[in-house]
CSV table of N, CA and C in Angstrom, one decimal:
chain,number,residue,atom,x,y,z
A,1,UNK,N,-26.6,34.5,101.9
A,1,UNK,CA,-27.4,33.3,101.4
A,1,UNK,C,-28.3,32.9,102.6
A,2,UNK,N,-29.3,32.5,102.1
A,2,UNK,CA,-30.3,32.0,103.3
A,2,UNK,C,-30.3,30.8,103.7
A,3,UNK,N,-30.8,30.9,105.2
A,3,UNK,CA,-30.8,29.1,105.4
A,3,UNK,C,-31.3,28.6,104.5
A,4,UNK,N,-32.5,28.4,104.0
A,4,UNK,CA,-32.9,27.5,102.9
A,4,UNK,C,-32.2,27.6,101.5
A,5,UNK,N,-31.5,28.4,100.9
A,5,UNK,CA,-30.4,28.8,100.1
A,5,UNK,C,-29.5,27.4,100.4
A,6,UNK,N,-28.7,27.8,101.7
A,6,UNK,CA,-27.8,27.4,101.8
A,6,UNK,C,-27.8,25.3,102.2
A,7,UNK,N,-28.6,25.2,102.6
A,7,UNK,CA,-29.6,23.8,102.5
A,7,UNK,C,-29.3,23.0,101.4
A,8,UNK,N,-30.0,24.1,100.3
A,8,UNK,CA,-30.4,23.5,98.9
A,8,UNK,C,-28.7,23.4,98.3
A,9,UNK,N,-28.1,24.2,98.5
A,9,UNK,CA,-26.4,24.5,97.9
A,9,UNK,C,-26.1,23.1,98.0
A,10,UNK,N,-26.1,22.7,99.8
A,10,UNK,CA,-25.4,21.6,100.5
A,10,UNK,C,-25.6,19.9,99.7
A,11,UNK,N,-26.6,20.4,99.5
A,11,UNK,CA,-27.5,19.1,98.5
A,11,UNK,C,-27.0,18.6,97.3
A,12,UNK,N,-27.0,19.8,97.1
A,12,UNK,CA,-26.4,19.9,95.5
A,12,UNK,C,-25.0,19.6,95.4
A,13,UNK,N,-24.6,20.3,96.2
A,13,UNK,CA,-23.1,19.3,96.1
A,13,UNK,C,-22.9,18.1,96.9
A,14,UNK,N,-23.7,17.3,97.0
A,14,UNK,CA,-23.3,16.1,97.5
A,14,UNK,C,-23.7,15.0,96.4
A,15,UNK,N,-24.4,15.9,95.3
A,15,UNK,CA,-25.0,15.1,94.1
A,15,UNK,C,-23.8,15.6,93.4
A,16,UNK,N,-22.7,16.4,93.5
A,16,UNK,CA,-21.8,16.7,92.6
A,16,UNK,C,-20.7,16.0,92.5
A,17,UNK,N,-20.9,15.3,94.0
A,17,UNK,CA,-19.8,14.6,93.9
A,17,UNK,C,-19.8,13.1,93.4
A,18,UNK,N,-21.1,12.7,92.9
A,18,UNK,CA,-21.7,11.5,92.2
A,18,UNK,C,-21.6,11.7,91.5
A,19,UNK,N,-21.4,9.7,91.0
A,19,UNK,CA,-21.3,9.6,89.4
A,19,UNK,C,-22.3,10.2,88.5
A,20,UNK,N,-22.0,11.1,87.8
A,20,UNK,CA,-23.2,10.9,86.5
A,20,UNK,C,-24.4,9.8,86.4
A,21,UNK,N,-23.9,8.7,86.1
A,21,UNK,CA,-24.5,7.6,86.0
A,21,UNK,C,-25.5,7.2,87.2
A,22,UNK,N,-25.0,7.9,88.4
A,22,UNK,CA,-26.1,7.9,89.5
A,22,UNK,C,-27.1,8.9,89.7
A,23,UNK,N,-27.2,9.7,89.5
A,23,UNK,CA,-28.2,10.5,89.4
A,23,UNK,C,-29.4,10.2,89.0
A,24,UNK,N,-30.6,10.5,89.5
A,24,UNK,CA,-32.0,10.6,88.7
A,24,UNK,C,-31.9,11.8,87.8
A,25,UNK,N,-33.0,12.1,87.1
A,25,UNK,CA,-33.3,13.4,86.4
A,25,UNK,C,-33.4,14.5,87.0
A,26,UNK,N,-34.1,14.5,88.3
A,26,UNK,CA,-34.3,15.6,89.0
A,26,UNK,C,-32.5,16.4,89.6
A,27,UNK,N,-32.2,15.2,89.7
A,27,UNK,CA,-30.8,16.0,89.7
A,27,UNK,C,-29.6,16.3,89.5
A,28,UNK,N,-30.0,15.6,88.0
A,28,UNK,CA,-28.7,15.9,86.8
A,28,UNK,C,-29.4,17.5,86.3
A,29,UNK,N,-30.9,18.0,86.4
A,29,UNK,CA,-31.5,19.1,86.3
A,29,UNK,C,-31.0,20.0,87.2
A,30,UNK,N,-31.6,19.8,88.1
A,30,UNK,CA,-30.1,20.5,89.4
A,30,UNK,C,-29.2,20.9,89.3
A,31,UNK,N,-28.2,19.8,89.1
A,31,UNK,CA,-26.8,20.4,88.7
A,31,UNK,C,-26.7,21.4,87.4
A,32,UNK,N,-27.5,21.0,86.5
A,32,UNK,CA,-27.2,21.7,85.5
A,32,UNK,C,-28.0,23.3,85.5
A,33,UNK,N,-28.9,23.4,86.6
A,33,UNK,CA,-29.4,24.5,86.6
A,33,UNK,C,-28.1,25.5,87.8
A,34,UNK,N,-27.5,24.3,88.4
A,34,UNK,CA,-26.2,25.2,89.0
A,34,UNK,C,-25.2,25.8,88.5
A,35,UNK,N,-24.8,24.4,87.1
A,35,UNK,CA,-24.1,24.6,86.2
A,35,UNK,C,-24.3,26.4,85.5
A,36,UNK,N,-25.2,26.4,85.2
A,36,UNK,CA,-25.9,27.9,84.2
A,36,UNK,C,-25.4,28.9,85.8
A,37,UNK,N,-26.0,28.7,86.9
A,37,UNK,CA,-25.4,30.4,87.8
A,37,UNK,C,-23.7,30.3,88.1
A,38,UNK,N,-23.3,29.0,88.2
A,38,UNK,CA,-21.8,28.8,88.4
A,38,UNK,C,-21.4,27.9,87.4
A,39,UNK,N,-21.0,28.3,86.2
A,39,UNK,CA,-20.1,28.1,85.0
A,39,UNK,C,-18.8,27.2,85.4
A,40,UNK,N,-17.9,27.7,86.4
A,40,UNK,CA,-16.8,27.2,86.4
A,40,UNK,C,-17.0,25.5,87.6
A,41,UNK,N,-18.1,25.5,87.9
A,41,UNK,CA,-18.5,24.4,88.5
A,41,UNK,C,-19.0,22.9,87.7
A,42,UNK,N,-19.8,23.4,86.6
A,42,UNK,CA,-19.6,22.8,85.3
A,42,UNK,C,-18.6,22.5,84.6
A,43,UNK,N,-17.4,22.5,84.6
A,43,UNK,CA,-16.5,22.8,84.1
A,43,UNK,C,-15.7,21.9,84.9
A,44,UNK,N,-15.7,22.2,85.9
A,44,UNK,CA,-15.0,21.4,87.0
A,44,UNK,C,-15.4,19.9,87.0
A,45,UNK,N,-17.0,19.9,87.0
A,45,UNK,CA,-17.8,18.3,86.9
A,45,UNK,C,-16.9,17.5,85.5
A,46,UNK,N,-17.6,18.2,84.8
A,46,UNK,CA,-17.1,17.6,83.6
A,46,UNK,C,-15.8,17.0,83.8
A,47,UNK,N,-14.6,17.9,83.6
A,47,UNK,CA,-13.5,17.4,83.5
A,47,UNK,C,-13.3,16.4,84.2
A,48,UNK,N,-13.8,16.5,86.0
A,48,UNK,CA,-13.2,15.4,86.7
A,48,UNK,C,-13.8,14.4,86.0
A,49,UNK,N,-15.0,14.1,86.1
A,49,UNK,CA,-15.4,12.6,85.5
A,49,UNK,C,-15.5,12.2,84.3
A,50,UNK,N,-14.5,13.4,83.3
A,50,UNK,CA,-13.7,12.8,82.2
A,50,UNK,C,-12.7,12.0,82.4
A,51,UNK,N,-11.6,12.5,83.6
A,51,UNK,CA,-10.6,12.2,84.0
A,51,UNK,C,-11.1,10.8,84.9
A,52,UNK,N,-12.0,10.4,85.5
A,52,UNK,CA,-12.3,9.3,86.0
A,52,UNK,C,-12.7,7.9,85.1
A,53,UNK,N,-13.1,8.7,83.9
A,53,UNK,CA,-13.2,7.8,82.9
A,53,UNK,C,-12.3,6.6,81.8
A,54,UNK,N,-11.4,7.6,82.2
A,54,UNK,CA,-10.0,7.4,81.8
A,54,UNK,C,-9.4,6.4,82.4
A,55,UNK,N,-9.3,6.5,84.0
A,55,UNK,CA,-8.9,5.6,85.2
A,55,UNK,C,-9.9,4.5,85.1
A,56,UNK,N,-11.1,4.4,84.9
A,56,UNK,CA,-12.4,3.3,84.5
A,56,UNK,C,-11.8,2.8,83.4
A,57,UNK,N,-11.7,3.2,82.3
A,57,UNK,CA,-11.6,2.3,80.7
A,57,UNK,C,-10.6,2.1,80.1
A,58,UNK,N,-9.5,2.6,80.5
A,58,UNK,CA,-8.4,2.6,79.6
A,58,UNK,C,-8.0,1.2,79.7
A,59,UNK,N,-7.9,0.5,78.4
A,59,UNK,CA,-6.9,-0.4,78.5
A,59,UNK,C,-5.5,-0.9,78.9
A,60,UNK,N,-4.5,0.2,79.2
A,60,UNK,CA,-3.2,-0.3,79.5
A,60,UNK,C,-3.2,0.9,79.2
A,61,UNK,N,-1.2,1.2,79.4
A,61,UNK,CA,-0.4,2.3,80.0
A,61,UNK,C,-0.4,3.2,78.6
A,62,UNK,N,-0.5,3.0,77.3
A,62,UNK,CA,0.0,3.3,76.1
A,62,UNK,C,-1.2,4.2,75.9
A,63,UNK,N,-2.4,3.4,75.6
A,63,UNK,CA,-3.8,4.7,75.5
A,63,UNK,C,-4.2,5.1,76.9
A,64,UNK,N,-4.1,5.1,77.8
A,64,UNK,CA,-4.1,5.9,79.3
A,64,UNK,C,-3.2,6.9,79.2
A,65,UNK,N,-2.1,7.0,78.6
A,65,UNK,CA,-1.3,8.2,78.6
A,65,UNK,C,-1.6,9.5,77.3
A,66,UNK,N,-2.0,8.4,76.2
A,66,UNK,CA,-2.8,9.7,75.4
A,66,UNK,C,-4.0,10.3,75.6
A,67,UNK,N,-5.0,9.6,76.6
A,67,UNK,CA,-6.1,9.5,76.6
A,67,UNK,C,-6.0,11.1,78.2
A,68,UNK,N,-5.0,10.8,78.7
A,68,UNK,CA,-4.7,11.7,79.7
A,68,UNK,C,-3.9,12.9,79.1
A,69,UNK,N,-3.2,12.6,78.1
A,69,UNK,CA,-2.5,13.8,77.2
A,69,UNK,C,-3.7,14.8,76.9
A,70,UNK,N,-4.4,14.0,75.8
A,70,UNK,CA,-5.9,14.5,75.3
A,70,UNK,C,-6.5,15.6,76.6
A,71,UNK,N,-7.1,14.8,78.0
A,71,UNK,CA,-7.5,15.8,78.7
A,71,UNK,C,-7.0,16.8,79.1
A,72,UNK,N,-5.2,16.5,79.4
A,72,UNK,CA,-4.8,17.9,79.9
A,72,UNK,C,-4.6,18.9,78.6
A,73,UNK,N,-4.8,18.6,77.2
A,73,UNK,CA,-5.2,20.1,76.4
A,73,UNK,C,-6.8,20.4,76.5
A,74,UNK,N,-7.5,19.7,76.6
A,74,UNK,CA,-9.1,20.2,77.1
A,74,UNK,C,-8.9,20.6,78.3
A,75,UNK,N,-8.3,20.6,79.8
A,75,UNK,CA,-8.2,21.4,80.6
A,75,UNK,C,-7.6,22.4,80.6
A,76,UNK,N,-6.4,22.5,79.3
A,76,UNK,CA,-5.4,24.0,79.7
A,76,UNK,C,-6.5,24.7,78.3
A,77,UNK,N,-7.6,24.0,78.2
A,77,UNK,CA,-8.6,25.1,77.1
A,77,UNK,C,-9.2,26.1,77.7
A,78,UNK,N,-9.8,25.2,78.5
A,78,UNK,CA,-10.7,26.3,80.0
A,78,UNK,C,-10.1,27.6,80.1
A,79,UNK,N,-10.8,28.4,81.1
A,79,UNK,CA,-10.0,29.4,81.1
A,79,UNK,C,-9.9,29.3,82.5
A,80,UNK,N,-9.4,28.5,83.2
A,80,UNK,CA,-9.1,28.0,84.5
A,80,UNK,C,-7.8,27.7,84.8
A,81,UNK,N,-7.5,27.9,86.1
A,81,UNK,CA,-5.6,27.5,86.6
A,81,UNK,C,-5.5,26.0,86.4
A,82,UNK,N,-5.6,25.3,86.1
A,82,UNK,CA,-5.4,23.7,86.0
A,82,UNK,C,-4.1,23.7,86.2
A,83,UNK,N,-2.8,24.4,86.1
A,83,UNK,CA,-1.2,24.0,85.9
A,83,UNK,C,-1.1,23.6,87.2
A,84,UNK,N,-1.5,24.3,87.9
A,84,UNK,CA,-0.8,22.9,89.6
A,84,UNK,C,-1.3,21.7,89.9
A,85,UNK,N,-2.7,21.5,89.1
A,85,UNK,CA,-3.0,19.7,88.9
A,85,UNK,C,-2.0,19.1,87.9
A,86,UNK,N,-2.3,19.8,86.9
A,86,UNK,CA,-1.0,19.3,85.6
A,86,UNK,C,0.2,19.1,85.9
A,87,UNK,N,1.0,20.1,86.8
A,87,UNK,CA,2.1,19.8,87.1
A,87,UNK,C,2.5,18.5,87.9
A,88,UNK,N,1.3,18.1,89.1
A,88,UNK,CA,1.6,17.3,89.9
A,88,UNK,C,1.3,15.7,88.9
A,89,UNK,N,0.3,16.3,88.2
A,89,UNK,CA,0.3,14.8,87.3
A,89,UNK,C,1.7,14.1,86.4
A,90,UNK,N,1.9,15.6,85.9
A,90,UNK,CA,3.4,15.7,84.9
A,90,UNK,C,4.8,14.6,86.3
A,91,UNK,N,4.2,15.3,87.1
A,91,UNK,CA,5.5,15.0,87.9
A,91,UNK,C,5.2,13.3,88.7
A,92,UNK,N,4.1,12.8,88.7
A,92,UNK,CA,4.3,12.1,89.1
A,92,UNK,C,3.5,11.1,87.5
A,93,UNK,N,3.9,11.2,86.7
A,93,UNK,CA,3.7,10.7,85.4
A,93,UNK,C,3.7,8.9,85.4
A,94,UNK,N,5.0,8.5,85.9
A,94,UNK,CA,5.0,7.1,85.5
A,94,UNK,C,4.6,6.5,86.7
A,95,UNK,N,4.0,6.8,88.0
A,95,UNK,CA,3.6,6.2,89.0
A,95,UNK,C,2.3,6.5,88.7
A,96,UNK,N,1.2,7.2,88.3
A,96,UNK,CA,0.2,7.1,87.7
A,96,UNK,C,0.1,6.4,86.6
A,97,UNK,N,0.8,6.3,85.6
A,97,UNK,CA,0.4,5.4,84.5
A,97,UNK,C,1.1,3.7,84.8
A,98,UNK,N,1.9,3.7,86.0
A,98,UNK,CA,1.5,2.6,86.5
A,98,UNK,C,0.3,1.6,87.1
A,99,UNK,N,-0.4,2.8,87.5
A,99,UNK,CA,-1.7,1.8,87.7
A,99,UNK,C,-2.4,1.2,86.7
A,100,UNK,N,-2.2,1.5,85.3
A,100,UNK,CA,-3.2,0.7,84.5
A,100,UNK,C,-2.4,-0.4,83.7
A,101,UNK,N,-1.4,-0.8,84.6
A,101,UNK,CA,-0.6,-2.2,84.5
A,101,UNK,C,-1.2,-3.4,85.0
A,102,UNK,N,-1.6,-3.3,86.6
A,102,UNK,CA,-2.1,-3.7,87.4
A,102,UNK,C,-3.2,-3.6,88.0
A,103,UNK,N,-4.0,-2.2,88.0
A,103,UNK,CA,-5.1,-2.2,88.3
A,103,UNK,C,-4.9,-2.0,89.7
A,104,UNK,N,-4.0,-1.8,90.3
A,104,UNK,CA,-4.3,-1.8,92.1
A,104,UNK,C,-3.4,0.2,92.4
A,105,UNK,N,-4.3,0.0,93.6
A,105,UNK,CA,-3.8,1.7,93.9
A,105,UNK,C,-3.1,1.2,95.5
A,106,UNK,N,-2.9,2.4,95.8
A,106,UNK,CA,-2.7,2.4,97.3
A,106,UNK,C,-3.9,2.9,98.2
A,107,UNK,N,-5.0,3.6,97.1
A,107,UNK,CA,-6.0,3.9,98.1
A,107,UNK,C,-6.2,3.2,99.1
A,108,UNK,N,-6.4,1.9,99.8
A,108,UNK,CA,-7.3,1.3,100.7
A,108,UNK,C,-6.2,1.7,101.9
A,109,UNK,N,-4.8,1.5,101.6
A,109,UNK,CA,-3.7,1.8,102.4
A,109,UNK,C,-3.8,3.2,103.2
A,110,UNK,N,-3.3,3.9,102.4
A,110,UNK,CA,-4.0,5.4,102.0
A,110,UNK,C,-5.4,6.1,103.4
A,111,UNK,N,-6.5,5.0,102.9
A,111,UNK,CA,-7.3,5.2,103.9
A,111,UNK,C,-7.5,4.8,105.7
A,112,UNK,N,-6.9,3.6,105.6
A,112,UNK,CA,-6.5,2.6,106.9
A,112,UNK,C,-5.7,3.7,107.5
A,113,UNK,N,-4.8,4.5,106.7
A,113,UNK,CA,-3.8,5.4,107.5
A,113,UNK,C,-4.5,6.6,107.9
A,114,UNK,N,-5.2,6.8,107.0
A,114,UNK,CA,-6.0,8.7,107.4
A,114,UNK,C,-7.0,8.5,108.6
A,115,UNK,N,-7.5,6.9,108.6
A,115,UNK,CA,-8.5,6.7,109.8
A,115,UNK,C,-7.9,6.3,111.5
A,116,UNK,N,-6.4,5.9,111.1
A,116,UNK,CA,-5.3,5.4,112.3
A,116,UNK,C,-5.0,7.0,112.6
A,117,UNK,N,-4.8,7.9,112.0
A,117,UNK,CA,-4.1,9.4,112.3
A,117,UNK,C,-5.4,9.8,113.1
A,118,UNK,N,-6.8,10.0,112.3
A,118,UNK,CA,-7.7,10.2,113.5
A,118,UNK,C,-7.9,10.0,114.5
A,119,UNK,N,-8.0,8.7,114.9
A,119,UNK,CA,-8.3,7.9,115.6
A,119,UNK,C,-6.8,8.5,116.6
A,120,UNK,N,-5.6,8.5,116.5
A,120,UNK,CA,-4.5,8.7,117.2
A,120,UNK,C,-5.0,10.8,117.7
A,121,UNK,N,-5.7,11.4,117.0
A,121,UNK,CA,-6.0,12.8,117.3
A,121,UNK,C,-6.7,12.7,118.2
A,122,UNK,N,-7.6,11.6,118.0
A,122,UNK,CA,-9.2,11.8,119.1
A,122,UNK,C,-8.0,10.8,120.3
A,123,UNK,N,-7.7,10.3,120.7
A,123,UNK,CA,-7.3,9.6,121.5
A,123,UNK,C,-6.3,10.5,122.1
A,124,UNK,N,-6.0,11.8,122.5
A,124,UNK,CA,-5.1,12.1,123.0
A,124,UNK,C,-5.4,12.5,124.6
A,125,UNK,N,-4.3,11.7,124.8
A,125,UNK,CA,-4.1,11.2,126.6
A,125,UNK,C,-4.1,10.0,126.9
A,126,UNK,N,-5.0,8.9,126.1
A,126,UNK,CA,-4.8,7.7,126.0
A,126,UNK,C,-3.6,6.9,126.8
A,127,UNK,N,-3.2,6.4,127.8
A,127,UNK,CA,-2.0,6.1,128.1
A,127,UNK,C,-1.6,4.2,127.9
A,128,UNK,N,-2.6,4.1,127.5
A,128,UNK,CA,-2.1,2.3,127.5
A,128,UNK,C,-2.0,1.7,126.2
A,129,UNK,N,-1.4,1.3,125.5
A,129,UNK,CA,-0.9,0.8,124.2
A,129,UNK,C,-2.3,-0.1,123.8
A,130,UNK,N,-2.7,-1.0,124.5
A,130,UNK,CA,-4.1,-1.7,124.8
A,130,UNK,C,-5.4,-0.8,124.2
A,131,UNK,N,-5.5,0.2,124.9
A,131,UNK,CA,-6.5,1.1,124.6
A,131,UNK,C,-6.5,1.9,123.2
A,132,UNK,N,-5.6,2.1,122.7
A,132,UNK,CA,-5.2,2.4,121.2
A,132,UNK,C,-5.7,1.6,120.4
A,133,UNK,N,-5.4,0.6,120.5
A,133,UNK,CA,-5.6,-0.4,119.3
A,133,UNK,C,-6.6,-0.7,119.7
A,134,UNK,N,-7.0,-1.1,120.7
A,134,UNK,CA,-8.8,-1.5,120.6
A,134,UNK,C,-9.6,-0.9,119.9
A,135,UNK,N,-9.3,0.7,120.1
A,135,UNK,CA,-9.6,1.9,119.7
A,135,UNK,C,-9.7,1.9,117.8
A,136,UNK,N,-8.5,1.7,117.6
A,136,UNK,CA,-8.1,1.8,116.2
A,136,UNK,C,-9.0,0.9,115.5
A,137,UNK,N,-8.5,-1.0,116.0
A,137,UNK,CA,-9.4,-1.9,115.4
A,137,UNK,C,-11.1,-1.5,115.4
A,138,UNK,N,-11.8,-0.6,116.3
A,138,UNK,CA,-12.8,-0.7,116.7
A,138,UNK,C,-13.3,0.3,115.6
A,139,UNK,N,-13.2,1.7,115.5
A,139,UNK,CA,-13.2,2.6,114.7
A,139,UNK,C,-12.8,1.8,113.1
A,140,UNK,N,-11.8,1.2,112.2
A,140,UNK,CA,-11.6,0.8,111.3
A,140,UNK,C,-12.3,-0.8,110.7
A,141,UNK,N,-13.1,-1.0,112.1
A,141,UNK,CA,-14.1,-1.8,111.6
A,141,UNK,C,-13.8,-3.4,111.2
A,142,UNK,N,-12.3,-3.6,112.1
A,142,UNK,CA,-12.1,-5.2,111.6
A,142,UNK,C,-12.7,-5.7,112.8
A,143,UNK,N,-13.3,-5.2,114.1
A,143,UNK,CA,-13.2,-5.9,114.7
A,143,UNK,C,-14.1,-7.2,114.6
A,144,UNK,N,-15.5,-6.5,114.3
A,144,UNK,CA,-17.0,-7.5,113.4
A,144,UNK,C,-16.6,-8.2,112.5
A,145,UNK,N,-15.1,-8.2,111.1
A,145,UNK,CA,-15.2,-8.7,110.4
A,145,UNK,C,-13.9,-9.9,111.1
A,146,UNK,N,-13.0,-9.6,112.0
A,146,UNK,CA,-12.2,-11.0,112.1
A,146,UNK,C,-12.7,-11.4,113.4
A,147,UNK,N,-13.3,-10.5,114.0
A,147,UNK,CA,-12.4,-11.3,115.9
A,147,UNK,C,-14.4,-11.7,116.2
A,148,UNK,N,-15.4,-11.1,115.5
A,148,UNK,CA,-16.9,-11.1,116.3
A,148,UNK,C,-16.7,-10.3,117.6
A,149,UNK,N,-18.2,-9.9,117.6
A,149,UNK,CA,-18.7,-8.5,118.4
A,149,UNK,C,-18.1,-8.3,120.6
A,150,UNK,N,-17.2,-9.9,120.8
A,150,UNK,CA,-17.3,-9.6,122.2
A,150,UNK,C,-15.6,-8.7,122.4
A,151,UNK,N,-15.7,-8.0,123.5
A,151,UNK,CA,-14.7,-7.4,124.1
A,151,UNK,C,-13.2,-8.3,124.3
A,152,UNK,N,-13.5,-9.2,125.0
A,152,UNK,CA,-12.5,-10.7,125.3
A,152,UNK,C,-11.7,-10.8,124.1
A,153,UNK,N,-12.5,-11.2,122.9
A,153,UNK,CA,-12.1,-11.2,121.5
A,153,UNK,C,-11.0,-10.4,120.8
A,154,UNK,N,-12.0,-8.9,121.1
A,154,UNK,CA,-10.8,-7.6,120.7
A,154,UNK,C,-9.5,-7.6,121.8
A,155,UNK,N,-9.8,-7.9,122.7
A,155,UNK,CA,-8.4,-7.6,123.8
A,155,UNK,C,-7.1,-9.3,123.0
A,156,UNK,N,-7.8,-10.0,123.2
A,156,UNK,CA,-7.1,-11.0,122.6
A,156,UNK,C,-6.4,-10.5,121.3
A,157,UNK,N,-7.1,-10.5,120.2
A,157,UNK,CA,-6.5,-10.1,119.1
A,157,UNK,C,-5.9,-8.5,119.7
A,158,UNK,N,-5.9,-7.8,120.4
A,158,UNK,CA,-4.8,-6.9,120.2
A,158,UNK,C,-3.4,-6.9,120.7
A,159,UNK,N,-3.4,-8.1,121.6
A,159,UNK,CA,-2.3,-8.6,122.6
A,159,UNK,C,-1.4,-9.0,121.6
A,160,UNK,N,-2.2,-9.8,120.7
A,160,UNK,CA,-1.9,-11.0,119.3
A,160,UNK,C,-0.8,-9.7,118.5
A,161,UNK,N,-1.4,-8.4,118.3
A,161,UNK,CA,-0.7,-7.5,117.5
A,161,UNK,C,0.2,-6.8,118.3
A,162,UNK,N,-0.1,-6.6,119.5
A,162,UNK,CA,1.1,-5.9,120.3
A,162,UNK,C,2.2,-6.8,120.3
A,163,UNK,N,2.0,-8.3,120.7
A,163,UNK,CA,3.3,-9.2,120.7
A,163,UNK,C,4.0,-9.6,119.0
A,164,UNK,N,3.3,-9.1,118.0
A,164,UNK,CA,3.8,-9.3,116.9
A,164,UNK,C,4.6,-8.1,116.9
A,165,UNK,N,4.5,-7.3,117.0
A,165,UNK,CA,4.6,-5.8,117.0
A,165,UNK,C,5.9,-5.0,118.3
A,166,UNK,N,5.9,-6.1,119.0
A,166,UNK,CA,6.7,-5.6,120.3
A,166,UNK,C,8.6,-5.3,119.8
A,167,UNK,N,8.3,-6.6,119.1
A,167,UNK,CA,9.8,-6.6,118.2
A,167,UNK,C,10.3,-5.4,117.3
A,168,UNK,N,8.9,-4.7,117.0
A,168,UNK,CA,9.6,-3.5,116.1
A,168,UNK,C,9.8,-2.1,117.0
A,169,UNK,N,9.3,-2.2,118.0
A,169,UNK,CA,9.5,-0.5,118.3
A,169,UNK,C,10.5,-1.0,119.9
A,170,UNK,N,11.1,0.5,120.6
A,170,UNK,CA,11.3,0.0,121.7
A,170,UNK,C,10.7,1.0,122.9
């Protein structure tokens, strides 16, 4: 594939991973002219943001579970491996159809933690407990929203979390 091939690819899937509903014309055309050389890409779109639609509107646990029954027979229609999504949905069945109790995920948790694991990779050698969390707070972005932009600030508030914190580890 050519650089400019490969360019235009990059593009296009960054519009693939958008909602429907966001797109201009120019490139829901796009996709769909992708759709036509790669078939099982189409296929793929579709489904997911059937399946997202699902997580968007369902009312409660009772039509969220048929409404997810429904897609996994339109996914095992395809002529696609779907069974190791299916299975892991199958298997984690009532902690997914708990969410449309409540409406809350663990995503935000979920994320705070994938951005602390980074942040703990790039930091290796780091030796002062201080320098971590500055680190962490600074990268995860509370520091602008609780403590304001000075240094003084962040060392304070991390002292604040170290001595809350001292009690749990040894």
């Amino acid at each position: 594939m050519s650089g400019e091939a490969r360019k235009k690819l990059r593009s296009q899937m960054h519009d693939f991973r958008r909602r429907p509903e966001d797109l201009n014309p120019e490139q829901v055309q796009a996709l769909e002219d992708l759709f036509e050389k790669v078939p099982s890409l189409g296929t793929i779109y579709h489904l997911r943001w059937e399946a997202t639609k699902i997580f968007d509107s369902a009312p409660n646990r009772a039509e969220a579970s048929r409404l997810l029954e429904d897609w996994i027979v339109q996914a095992r229609e395809t002529e696609m491996d779907w069974e190791p999504f299916i299975t892991m949905l199958k298997n984690n069945w009532e902690g997914i159809l708990a969410y449309f109790e409540e409406r809350k995920s663990s995503g935000p948790v979920e994320g705070l933690n994938t951005k602390i694991r980074v942040v703990l990779r790039r930091s290796y050698g780091i030796q002062s407990l201080t320098t971590l969390w500055t680190r962490i707070l600074l990268d995860v972005n509370w520091a602008a929203k609780k403590l304001g932009p000075t240094v003084a600030e962040i060392r304070g508030f991390v002292n604040q979390i170290q001595k809350y914190f001292s009690e749990c580890y040894t």
